[in-house]
């Protein structure tokens, strides 16, 4: 018997739960129970603007505040200090390579004239070359590459309107 009562109670609750939204859909909405539509004009709104009749939330005639503009992103190619740093690095590299080439040539010349060598040549310094001439060619190529990088940096500075004396010592 208890099962029949519980089952019939569950069915009646289910049917009533389904009927509530249907009944709510048929009811008139608040403020729409009259069939006449009301048109408001500006004059009507001005008459209602007495204290306490209308509550205005938010800003009305004020401009919306503009968020502060984000700072422009850092563009290193527009910064003269960046060019100074890059040029200093390339000049130091160029000087180091020129000194290396000069020391290599001097070591070859000392070896040819059978002078007493105190230093020697570092044969473990990368791909210097099998013959002395190939080593000189490789070192000259490295000097030329570094000089080309420095020239490219100067050309980039000219394109970005960096003053010419900025890259010089």
mmCIF file of C-alpha atoms in Angstrom, residues 1-2 7 21 27 34 43 51 56-57 71 82 86 106 109 112 114-115 128 130 133 145 153 156 165:
data_model
loop_
_atom_site.group_PDB
_atom_site.id
_atom_site.type_symbol
_atom_site.label_atom_id
_atom_site.label_comp_id
_atom_site.label_asym_id
_atom_site.label_seq_id
_atom_site.Cartn_x
_atom_site.Cartn_y
_atom_site.Cartn_z
ATOM 1 C CA UNK A 1 0.000 0.000 0.000
ATOM 2 C CA UNK A 2 2.831 2.418 0.861
ATOM 3 C CA UNK A 7 4.218 6.133 -6.598
ATOM 4 C CA UNK A 21 5.773 26.706 -16.328
ATOM 5 C CA UNK A 27 -0.242 34.867 -17.277
ATOM 6 C CA UNK A 34 -3.640 46.782 -20.488
ATOM 7 C CA UNK A 43 8.250 66.171 -22.709
ATOM 8 C CA UNK A 51 12.792 64.335 -7.447
ATOM 9 C CA UNK A 56 18.641 57.170 -13.129
ATOM 10 C CA UNK A 57 21.433 54.691 -12.666
ATOM 11 C CA UNK A 71 53.123 53.161 -23.544
ATOM 12 C CA UNK A 82 71.128 50.188 -28.595
ATOM 13 C CA UNK A 86 75.858 46.860 -30.781
ATOM 14 C CA UNK A 106 103.477 37.018 -37.609
ATOM 15 C CA UNK A 109 106.599 34.811 -40.855
ATOM 16 C CA UNK A 112 109.663 30.935 -42.208
ATOM 17 C CA UNK A 114 113.447 30.343 -38.382
ATOM 18 C CA UNK A 115 113.277 32.799 -35.533
ATOM 19 C CA UNK A 128 92.048 27.647 -39.155
ATOM 20 C CA UNK A 130 95.473 22.946 -43.234
ATOM 21 C CA UNK A 133 97.577 30.311 -46.598
ATOM 22 C CA UNK A 145 82.120 39.035 -42.012
ATOM 23 C CA UNK A 153 74.281 48.040 -38.464
ATOM 24 C CA UNK A 156 70.078 50.183 -40.333
ATOM 25 C CA UNK A 165 78.046 60.201 -35.122
#
